[in-house]
PDB file of C-alpha atoms and ligand atoms in Angstrom:
ATOM      1  CA  MET A   8      79.126 137.541 -19.508  1.00 89.00           C
ATOM      2  CA  LYS A   9      78.504 138.161 -15.631  1.00 97.00           C
ATOM      3  CA  TYR A  10      74.846 138.315 -13.743  1.00 98.00           C
ATOM      4  CA  ASN A  11      75.128 141.813 -11.518  1.00 98.00           C
ATOM      5  CA  SER A  12      73.869 140.527  -8.820  1.00 98.00           C
ATOM      6  CA  LEU A  13      72.371 141.713  -5.497  1.00 98.00           C
ATOM      7  CA  LEU A  14      73.093 138.255  -2.957  1.00 98.00           C
ATOM      8  CA  LEU A  15      70.520 138.018   0.329  1.00 98.00           C
ATOM      9  CA  ILE A  16      72.028 135.983   3.346  1.00 98.00           C
ATOM     10  CA  GLY A  17      69.961 135.871   6.147  1.00 98.00           C
ATOM     11  CA  ALA A  18      68.711 132.991   8.745  1.00 98.00           C
ATOM     12  CA  PRO A  19      64.833 131.342   8.177  1.00 98.00           C
ATOM     13  CA  GLY A  20      62.342 134.149   8.796  1.00 98.00           C
ATOM     14  CA  SER A  21      64.869 137.059   8.471  1.00 98.00           C
ATOM     15  CA  GLY A  22      62.479 138.357   5.719  1.00 98.00           C
ATOM     16  CA  LYS A  23      64.827 137.441   1.984  1.00 98.00           C
ATOM     17  CA  GLY A  24      61.931 135.787  -0.349  1.00 98.00           C
ATOM     18  CA  THR A  25      59.595 138.975   0.771  1.00 98.00           C
ATOM     19  CA  GLN A  26      61.448 141.456   0.010  1.00 98.00           C
ATOM     20  CA  GLY A  27      62.797 139.859  -3.056  1.00 98.00           C
ATOM     21  CA  LYS A  28      59.577 139.753  -3.851  1.00 98.00           C
ATOM     22  CA  ILE A  29      59.333 143.384  -3.375  1.00 98.00           C
ATOM     23  CA  LEU A  30      62.351 143.954  -5.676  1.00 98.00           C
ATOM     24  CA  GLY A  31      61.261 141.828  -8.721  1.00 98.00           C
ATOM     25  CA  THR A  32      57.940 144.443  -8.526  1.00 98.00           C
ATOM     26  CA  ILE A  33      60.643 146.763  -9.712  1.00 98.00           C
ATOM     27  CA  PRO A  34      61.232 147.445 -13.363  1.00 98.00           C
ATOM     28  CA  GLY A  35      65.035 146.478 -13.423  1.00 98.00           C
ATOM     29  CA  PHE A  36      64.905 144.292 -11.042  1.00 98.00           C
ATOM     30  CA  PHE A  37      64.710 140.039 -11.410  1.00 98.00           C
ATOM     31  CA  HIS A  38      63.847 138.462  -8.023  1.00 98.00           C
ATOM     32  CA  PHE A  39      65.728 134.408  -8.200  1.00 98.00           C
ATOM     33  CA  SER A  40      64.072 132.223  -5.603  1.00 98.00           C
ATOM     34  CA  SER A  41      65.543 128.727  -4.373  1.00 98.00           C
ATOM     35  CA  GLY A  42      64.119 127.923  -2.726  1.00 97.00           C
ATOM     36  CA  ASP A  43      60.369 129.215  -4.140  1.00 97.00           C
ATOM     37  CA  LEU A  44      61.922 127.081  -7.772  1.00 98.00           C
ATOM     38  CA  PHE A  45      61.957 123.747  -6.287  1.00 98.00           C
ATOM     39  CA  ARG A  46      58.100 124.242  -4.363  1.00 96.00           C
ATOM     40  CA  SER A  47      57.577 124.888  -8.149  1.00 97.00           C
ATOM     41  CA  VAL A  48      59.260 122.042  -9.175  1.00 97.00           C
ATOM     42  CA  ASP A  49      56.245 117.982  -9.842  1.00 97.00           C
ATOM     43  CA  ALA A  50      56.988 116.416  -6.169  1.00 96.00           C
ATOM     44  CA  GLN A  51      57.169 113.419  -8.375  1.00 97.00           C
ATOM     45  CA  SER A  52      59.785 114.395 -10.649  1.00 97.00           C
ATOM     46  CA  LEU A  53      63.143 113.425  -9.730  1.00 97.00           C
ATOM     47  CA  ILE A  54      64.831 116.540  -8.410  1.00 97.00           C
ATOM     48  CA  GLY A  55      60.905 117.006  -6.623  1.00 97.00           C
ATOM     49  CA  LYS A  56      61.482 113.892  -4.616  1.00 98.00           C
ATOM     50  CA  THR A  57      64.899 115.314  -4.051  1.00 98.00           C
ATOM     51  CA  PHE A  58      63.354 118.082  -3.142  1.00 97.00           C
ATOM     52  CA  PHE A  59      60.900 116.595  -0.375  1.00 96.00           C
ATOM     53  CA  GLU A  60      63.901 114.701   0.580  1.00 97.00           C
ATOM     54  CA  TYR A  61      66.094 117.120   2.430  1.00 98.00           C
ATOM     55  CA  SER A  62      63.972 119.984   3.003  1.00 97.00           C
ATOM     56  CA  SER A  63      61.654 117.965   5.058  1.00 96.00           C
ATOM     57  CA  LYS A  64      64.864 117.413   7.036  1.00 97.00           C
ATOM     58  CA  GLY A  65      65.927 121.462   7.224  1.00 97.00           C
ATOM     59  CA  LEU A  66      69.010 120.265   5.389  1.00 98.00           C
ATOM     60  CA  LEU A  67      70.123 121.504   2.076  1.00 98.00           C
ATOM     61  CA  VAL A  68      69.235 119.938  -1.238  1.00 98.00           C
ATOM     62  CA  PRO A  69      72.462 118.922  -2.850  1.00 98.00           C
ATOM     63  CA  ASP A  70      75.043 120.488  -4.700  1.00 98.00           C
ATOM     64  CA  GLU A  71      74.991 120.462  -8.486  1.00 97.00           C
ATOM     65  CA  ILE A  72      71.079 119.474  -9.027  1.00 97.00           C
ATOM     66  CA  THR A  73      70.225 122.944  -7.280  1.00 98.00           C
ATOM     67  CA  VAL A  74      73.117 124.742  -9.542  1.00 98.00           C
ATOM     68  CA  GLU A  75      71.687 122.910 -12.093  1.00 97.00           C
ATOM     69  CA  LEU A  76      68.091 123.952 -11.769  1.00 98.00           C
ATOM     70  CA  PHE A  77      69.566 127.490 -11.354  1.00 98.00           C
ATOM     71  CA  ASN A  78      71.405 127.334 -14.890  1.00 98.00           C
ATOM     72  CA  SER A  79      67.832 125.783 -17.119  1.00 98.00           C
ATOM     73  CA  TYR A  80      65.703 128.568 -15.287  1.00 98.00           C
ATOM     74  CA  ILE A  81      67.671 131.303 -15.389  1.00 98.00           C
ATOM     75  CA  GLU A  82      68.633 130.400 -19.198  1.00 98.00           C
ATOM     76  CA  LYS A  83      64.579 130.048 -20.252  1.00 98.00           C
ATOM     77  CA  MET A  84      64.160 133.323 -17.851  1.00 98.00           C
ATOM     78  CA  ILE A  85      66.806 134.954 -20.317  1.00 98.00           C
ATOM     79  CA  THR A  86      65.202 133.115 -23.654  1.00 98.00           C
ATOM     80  CA  GLU A  87      61.767 134.561 -22.290  1.00 98.00           C
ATOM     81  CA  LYS A  88      63.018 137.651 -22.374  1.00 98.00           C
ATOM     82  CA  ARG A  89      62.483 138.162 -18.297  1.00 98.00           C
ATOM     83  CA  PHE A  90      65.653 138.682 -17.374  1.00 98.00           C
ATOM     84  CA  ARG A  91      67.820 140.599 -19.001  1.00 98.00           C
ATOM     85  CA  PRO A  92      71.257 139.858 -17.976  1.00 98.00           C
ATOM     86  CA  LYS A  93      72.321 143.862 -19.286  1.00 97.00           C
ATOM     87  CA  VAL A  94      69.981 145.983 -17.142  1.00 97.00           C
ATOM     88  CA  ASP A  95      68.091 144.136 -15.022  1.00 98.00           C
ATOM     89  CA  TYR A  96      69.662 143.188 -11.596  1.00 98.00           C
ATOM     90  CA  LEU A  97      69.809 139.208 -10.617  1.00 98.00           C
ATOM     91  CA  VAL A  98      68.634 139.238  -7.165  1.00 99.00           C
ATOM     92  CA  LEU A  99      69.482 136.134  -5.847  1.00 98.00           C
ATOM     93  CA  ASP A 100      67.898 134.769  -2.513  1.00 98.00           C
ATOM     94  CA  GLY A 101      68.173 131.579  -1.313  1.00 98.00           C
ATOM     95  CA  LEU A 102      71.007 130.536  -3.906  1.00 98.00           C
ATOM     96  CA  PRO A 103      74.537 129.938  -3.111  1.00 98.00           C
ATOM     97  CA  ARG A 104      73.641 128.866   0.801  1.00 98.00           C
ATOM     98  CA  ASN A 105      77.588 127.633   0.997  1.00 98.00           C
ATOM     99  CA  VAL A 106      80.974 128.252  -0.053  1.00 98.00           C
ATOM    100  CA  ARG A 107      80.758 125.220  -2.839  1.00 98.00           C
ATOM    101  CA  GLN A 108      77.705 126.346  -4.444  1.00 98.00           C
ATOM    102  CA  TRP A 109      79.493 130.208  -4.198  1.00 98.00           C
ATOM    103  CA  HIS A 110      82.552 128.570  -5.784  1.00 97.00           C
ATOM    104  CA  ILE A 111      80.701 126.697  -8.595  1.00 97.00           C
ATOM    105  CA  LEU A 112      78.258 130.154  -8.990  1.00 97.00           C
ATOM    106  CA  SER A 113      82.157 132.324  -9.123  1.00 96.00           C
ATOM    107  CA  ASP A 114      81.920 132.650 -12.684  1.00 95.00           C
ATOM    108  CA  LYS A 115      79.002 133.529 -13.531  1.00 97.00           C
ATOM    109  CA  VAL A 116      77.153 136.233 -11.444  1.00 98.00           C
ATOM    110  CA  ASP A 117      79.217 138.512 -10.512  1.00 98.00           C
ATOM    111  CA  VAL A 118      78.214 140.601  -6.787  1.00 98.00           C
ATOM    112  CA  HIS A 119      77.443 144.842  -6.114  1.00 98.00           C
ATOM    113  CA  TYR A 120      76.210 143.941  -2.548  1.00 98.00           C
ATOM    114  CA  VAL A 121      75.860 141.537  -0.222  1.00 98.00           C
ATOM    115  CA  TYR A 122      72.861 141.650   2.201  1.00 98.00           C
ATOM    116  CA  HIS A 123      73.151 140.419   5.758  1.00 98.00           C
ATOM    117  CA  LEU A 124      69.756 140.336   6.975  1.00 98.00           C
ATOM    118  CA  TYR A 125      70.472 140.029  10.641  1.00 98.00           C
ATOM    119  CA  CYS A 126      68.179 139.639  13.843  1.00 98.00           C
ATOM    120  CA  SER A 127      69.836 139.633  17.301  1.00 96.00           C
ATOM    121  CA  ASP A 128      67.093 137.739  18.651  1.00 97.00           C
ATOM    122  CA  ARG A 129      65.881 134.890  17.296  1.00 97.00           C
ATOM    123  CA  SER A 130      62.620 134.556  18.659  1.00 97.00           C
ATOM    124  CA  ILE A 131      61.991 137.356  16.102  1.00 98.00           C
ATOM    125  CA  LEU A 132      62.337 135.254  13.292  1.00 98.00           C
ATOM    126  CA  GLU A 133      60.984 131.381  15.287  1.00 96.00           C
ATOM    127  CA  ALA A 134      57.824 133.700  15.347  1.00 95.00           C
ATOM    128  CA  ARG A 135      57.513 134.611  11.898  1.00 96.00           C
ATOM    129  CA  LEU A 136      58.016 131.234  10.661  1.00 95.00           C
ATOM    130  CA  LYS A 137      55.063 129.972  13.247  1.00 91.00           C
ATOM    131  CA  GLY A 138      52.848 132.835  11.868  1.00 91.00           C
ATOM    132  CA  ARG A 139      54.032 131.512   7.807  1.00 91.00           C
ATOM    133  CA  ALA A 140      53.043 128.384   8.980  1.00 88.00           C
ATOM    134  CA  ALA A 141      49.438 128.599   9.797  1.00 83.00           C
ATOM    135  CA  SER A 142      48.482 129.607   6.116  1.00 87.00           C
ATOM    136  CA  ASP A 143      51.312 128.738   3.668  1.00 87.00           C
ATOM    137  CA  HIS A 144      51.293 124.820   5.125  1.00 85.00           C
ATOM    138  CA  ARG A 145      55.478 124.382   5.016  1.00 89.00           C
ATOM    139  CA  MET A 146      56.325 121.132   5.264  1.00 88.00           C
ATOM    140  CA  ASP A 147      59.958 122.267   6.694  1.00 90.00           C
ATOM    141  CA  ASP A 148      57.954 125.290   9.396  1.00 91.00           C
ATOM    142  CA  ASN A 149      57.685 122.888  11.508  1.00 92.00           C
ATOM    143  CA  GLU A 150      58.789 123.561  15.039  1.00 93.00           C
ATOM    144  CA  GLU A 151      61.631 120.481  14.426  1.00 95.00           C
ATOM    145  CA  VAL A 152      62.874 121.287  10.984  1.00 96.00           C
ATOM    146  CA  ILE A 153      62.768 125.116  11.472  1.00 96.00           C
ATOM    147  CA  LYS A 154      65.332 123.852  14.631  1.00 97.00           C
ATOM    148  CA  LYS A 155      67.660 122.559  12.243  1.00 98.00           C
ATOM    149  CA  ARG A 156      67.242 124.682   9.534  1.00 98.00           C
ATOM    150  CA  PHE A 157      68.993 127.919  11.731  1.00 98.00           C
ATOM    151  CA  GLU A 158      72.101 125.085  12.755  1.00 98.00           C
ATOM    152  CA  VAL A 159      71.831 124.757   8.712  1.00 98.00           C
ATOM    153  CA  TYR A 160      72.026 128.261   8.509  1.00 98.00           C
ATOM    154  CA  GLU A 161      75.012 128.764  11.253  1.00 98.00           C
ATOM    155  CA  LYS A 162      77.479 126.210   9.987  1.00 98.00           C
ATOM    156  CA  GLU A 163      76.855 126.233   6.975  1.00 98.00           C
ATOM    157  CA  THR A 164      75.316 129.706   4.887  1.00 98.00           C
ATOM    158  CA  LYS A 165      76.870 132.372   6.916  1.00 98.00           C
ATOM    159  CA  PRO A 166      80.242 131.362   6.683  1.00 98.00           C
ATOM    160  CA  LEU A 167      79.477 132.838   3.225  1.00 98.00           C
ATOM    161  CA  LEU A 168      79.650 135.938   4.406  1.00 98.00           C
ATOM    162  CA  ASN A 169      83.927 135.858   4.933  1.00 97.00           C
ATOM    163  CA  LEU A 170      83.998 135.477   1.816  1.00 97.00           C
ATOM    164  CA  PHE A 171      82.832 139.297   0.795  1.00 97.00           C
ATOM    165  CA  SER A 172      84.748 142.321   1.114  1.00 97.00           C
ATOM    166  CA  PRO A 173      83.399 144.983   3.251  1.00 97.00           C
ATOM    167  CA  GLU A 174      82.773 147.113   0.420  1.00 97.00           C
ATOM    168  CA  ARG A 175      80.650 145.198  -0.880  1.00 97.00           C
ATOM    169  CA  LEU A 176      78.624 143.712   2.384  1.00 98.00           C
ATOM    170  CA  ILE A 177      75.723 145.134   3.874  1.00 98.00           C
ATOM    171  CA  GLU A 178      74.559 144.715   7.200  1.00 98.00           C
ATOM    172  CA  ILE A 179      70.760 145.473   7.691  1.00 98.00           C
ATOM    173  CA  ASP A 180      68.849 144.603  10.470  1.00 98.00           C
ATOM    174  CA  CYS A 181      66.273 142.543   9.438  1.00 98.00           C
ATOM    175  CA  SER A 182      63.402 142.887  12.941  1.00 98.00           C
ATOM    176  CA  VAL A 183      62.191 145.982  11.692  1.00 98.00           C
ATOM    177  CA  LEU A 184      59.167 147.171   8.974  1.00 98.00           C
ATOM    178  CA  PRO A 185      59.564 145.479   5.861  1.00 98.00           C
ATOM    179  CA  TYR A 186      59.797 148.900   4.009  1.00 98.00           C
ATOM    180  CA  GLN A 187      62.459 149.631   6.286  1.00 98.00           C
ATOM    181  CA  VAL A 188      64.174 147.546   5.084  1.00 98.00           C
ATOM    182  CA  LEU A 189      63.842 148.104   1.955  1.00 98.00           C
ATOM    183  CA  ARG A 190      64.728 151.405   2.545  1.00 98.00           C
ATOM    184  CA  GLU A 191      69.019 150.363   3.148  1.00 98.00           C
ATOM    185  CA  ILE A 192      68.442 147.776   0.328  1.00 98.00           C
ATOM    186  CA  LEU A 193      67.965 150.331  -2.226  1.00 98.00           C
ATOM    187  CA  LYS A 194      70.196 153.008  -0.388  1.00 98.00           C
ATOM    188  CA  PRO A 195      73.383 151.781  -1.925  1.00 98.00           C
ATOM    189  CA  LEU A 196      72.406 151.209  -5.014  1.00 98.00           C
ATOM    190  CA  PRO A 197      73.557 154.207  -7.521  1.00 95.00           C
TER     191      PRO A 197
HETATM  192  P1  AP5 B 210      63.815 128.564   1.675  1.00 87.93           P
HETATM  193  O1  AP5 B 210      63.126 128.292   0.996  1.00 87.93           O
HETATM  194  O2  AP5 B 210      64.975 129.355   0.468  1.00 87.93           O
HETATM  195  O3  AP5 B 210      64.087 129.255   2.924  1.00 87.93           O
HETATM  196  P2  AP5 B 210      64.497 130.162   3.658  1.00 87.93           P
HETATM  197  O4  AP5 B 210      65.972 129.885   2.934  1.00 87.93           O
HETATM  198  O5  AP5 B 210      65.054 128.919   5.123  1.00 87.93           O
HETATM  199  O6  AP5 B 210      63.505 131.203   4.549  1.00 87.93           O
HETATM  200  P3  AP5 B 210      62.287 131.306   4.867  1.00 87.93           P
HETATM  201  O7  AP5 B 210      61.415 131.204   3.134  1.00 87.93           O
HETATM  202  O8  AP5 B 210      62.576 130.327   5.578  1.00 87.93           O
HETATM  203  O9  AP5 B 210      62.655 132.868   4.624  1.00 87.93           O
HETATM  204  P4  AP5 B 210      62.669 134.278   4.622  1.00 87.93           P
HETATM  205  O10 AP5 B 210      64.729 134.471   4.700  1.00 87.93           O
HETATM  206  O11 AP5 B 210      62.957 133.879   2.842  1.00 87.93           O
HETATM  207  O12 AP5 B 210      61.623 134.920   4.905  1.00 87.93           O
HETATM  208  P5  AP5 B 210      60.420 135.450   4.437  1.00 87.93           P
HETATM  209  O13 AP5 B 210      60.523 136.646   3.757  1.00 87.93           O
HETATM  210  O14 AP5 B 210      59.647 133.499   3.630  1.00 87.93           O
HETATM  211  O15 AP5 B 210      64.432 127.554   1.496  1.00 87.93           O
HETATM  212  C1  AP5 B 210      63.448 126.039   1.656  1.00 87.93           C
HETATM  213  C2  AP5 B 210      64.117 124.856   1.596  1.00 87.93           C
HETATM  214  O16 AP5 B 210      64.968 124.763   0.309  1.00 87.93           O
HETATM  215  C3  AP5 B 210      66.059 124.441   2.393  1.00 87.93           C
HETATM  216  O17 AP5 B 210      65.895 124.516   4.000  1.00 87.93           O
HETATM  217  C4  AP5 B 210      66.660 123.070   1.577  1.00 87.93           C
HETATM  218  O18 AP5 B 210      65.966 121.550   1.358  1.00 87.93           O
HETATM  219  C5  AP5 B 210      66.039 123.634   0.070  1.00 87.93           C
HETATM  220  N1  AP5 B 210      67.379 124.972  -1.333  1.00 87.93           N
HETATM  221  C6  AP5 B 210      66.605 126.569  -1.082  1.00 87.93           C
HETATM  222  N2  AP5 B 210      67.591 126.390  -1.694  1.00 87.93           N
HETATM  223  C7  AP5 B 210      68.957 126.085  -2.105  1.00 87.93           C
HETATM  224  C8  AP5 B 210      69.474 126.228  -2.151  1.00 87.93           C
HETATM  225  N3  AP5 B 210      70.536 127.241  -2.280  1.00 87.93           N
HETATM  226  N4  AP5 B 210      70.530 124.737  -1.727  1.00 87.93           N
HETATM  227  C9  AP5 B 210      70.481 123.151  -1.485  1.00 87.93           C
HETATM  228  N5  AP5 B 210      69.024 123.096  -0.903  1.00 87.93           N
HETATM  229  C10 AP5 B 210      68.348 124.547  -0.802  1.00 87.93           C
HETATM  230  O19 AP5 B 210      59.525 135.975   5.355  1.00 87.93           O
HETATM  231  C11 AP5 B 210      59.116 135.164   7.088  1.00 87.93           C
HETATM  232  C12 AP5 B 210      57.519 135.339   6.914  1.00 87.93           C
HETATM  233  O20 AP5 B 210      57.954 135.893   8.037  1.00 87.93           O
HETATM  234  C13 AP5 B 210      56.592 135.730   5.791  1.00 87.93           C
HETATM  235  O21 AP5 B 210      55.462 135.403   6.773  1.00 87.93           O
HETATM  236  C14 AP5 B 210      57.479 136.758   6.050  1.00 87.93           C
HETATM  237  O22 AP5 B 210      55.287 137.775   5.698  1.00 87.93           O
HETATM  238  C15 AP5 B 210      57.133 137.810   7.353  1.00 87.93           C
HETATM  239  N6  AP5 B 210      58.015 138.708   7.700  1.00 87.93           N
HETATM  240  C16 AP5 B 210      59.738 138.815   6.883  1.00 87.93           C
HETATM  241  N7  AP5 B 210      59.819 140.134   7.117  1.00 87.93           N
HETATM  242  C17 AP5 B 210      59.499 140.926   8.118  1.00 87.93           C
HETATM  243  C18 AP5 B 210      59.469 141.997   8.871  1.00 87.93           C
HETATM  244  N8  AP5 B 210      60.497 142.748   8.402  1.00 87.93           N
HETATM  245  N9  AP5 B 210      58.633 142.151   9.725  1.00 87.93           N
HETATM  246  C19 AP5 B 210      57.535 141.142   9.793  1.00 87.93           C
HETATM  247  N10 AP5 B 210      57.236 140.175   9.635  1.00 87.93           N
HETATM  248  C20 AP5 B 210      58.477 140.120   8.239  1.00 87.93           C
END
């Protein structure tokens, strides 16, 4: 059985995590954030060290490690009945992150809608990330790494948008208030 999924795609700071977290509080939605999952891993473990090596440079962690971590986490969530595939939408935030990851995952997830959180003014997103850096102390929120993360998004993640049919692709201007973005995300759902 494929997981009924909603996919959030957007540049760093576009609000994928913000929206995913809100949705995750609503019964019927299960939020999966690959970034949060990586950040929760023991920093001394092999995965933790690999995550540090790549994310501190603004690069993507190798696909195999990422997908394996997703699989084992989702299986655990199903076993613990926190994610109920028959009734919940799986809200994917940060995965897939490139075309290869999509090809590996596509036999597991059935994407109902892809939400492209776009912003025509990148300085808005940069300001958000700088604002978050002051409170969250993420190792990848310094200026040089942020620049790299935007490059990686353009080169590796954005091409994913071409893989989905226009009926499934919802374009949302993410420069507005979070509740206004949320309203657009919920609109097409039955
Ligand atoms: P990840 O954690 O996924 O980082 P990201 O995609 O760059 O996303 P961000 O968390 O920076 O931004 P966001 O869009 O979630 O915005 P947020 O809601 O937080 O990945 C980190 C690293 O992990 C990667 O670089 C990579 O190394 C590794 N990784 C993760 N997934 C991987 C994968 N699949 N494959 C390989 N490697 C992977 O909002 C940001 C700020 O803006 C917040 O302060 C928020 O309050 C504010 N904000 C949000 N929305 C609004 C709004 N509408 N108005 C005003 N403020 C807002």
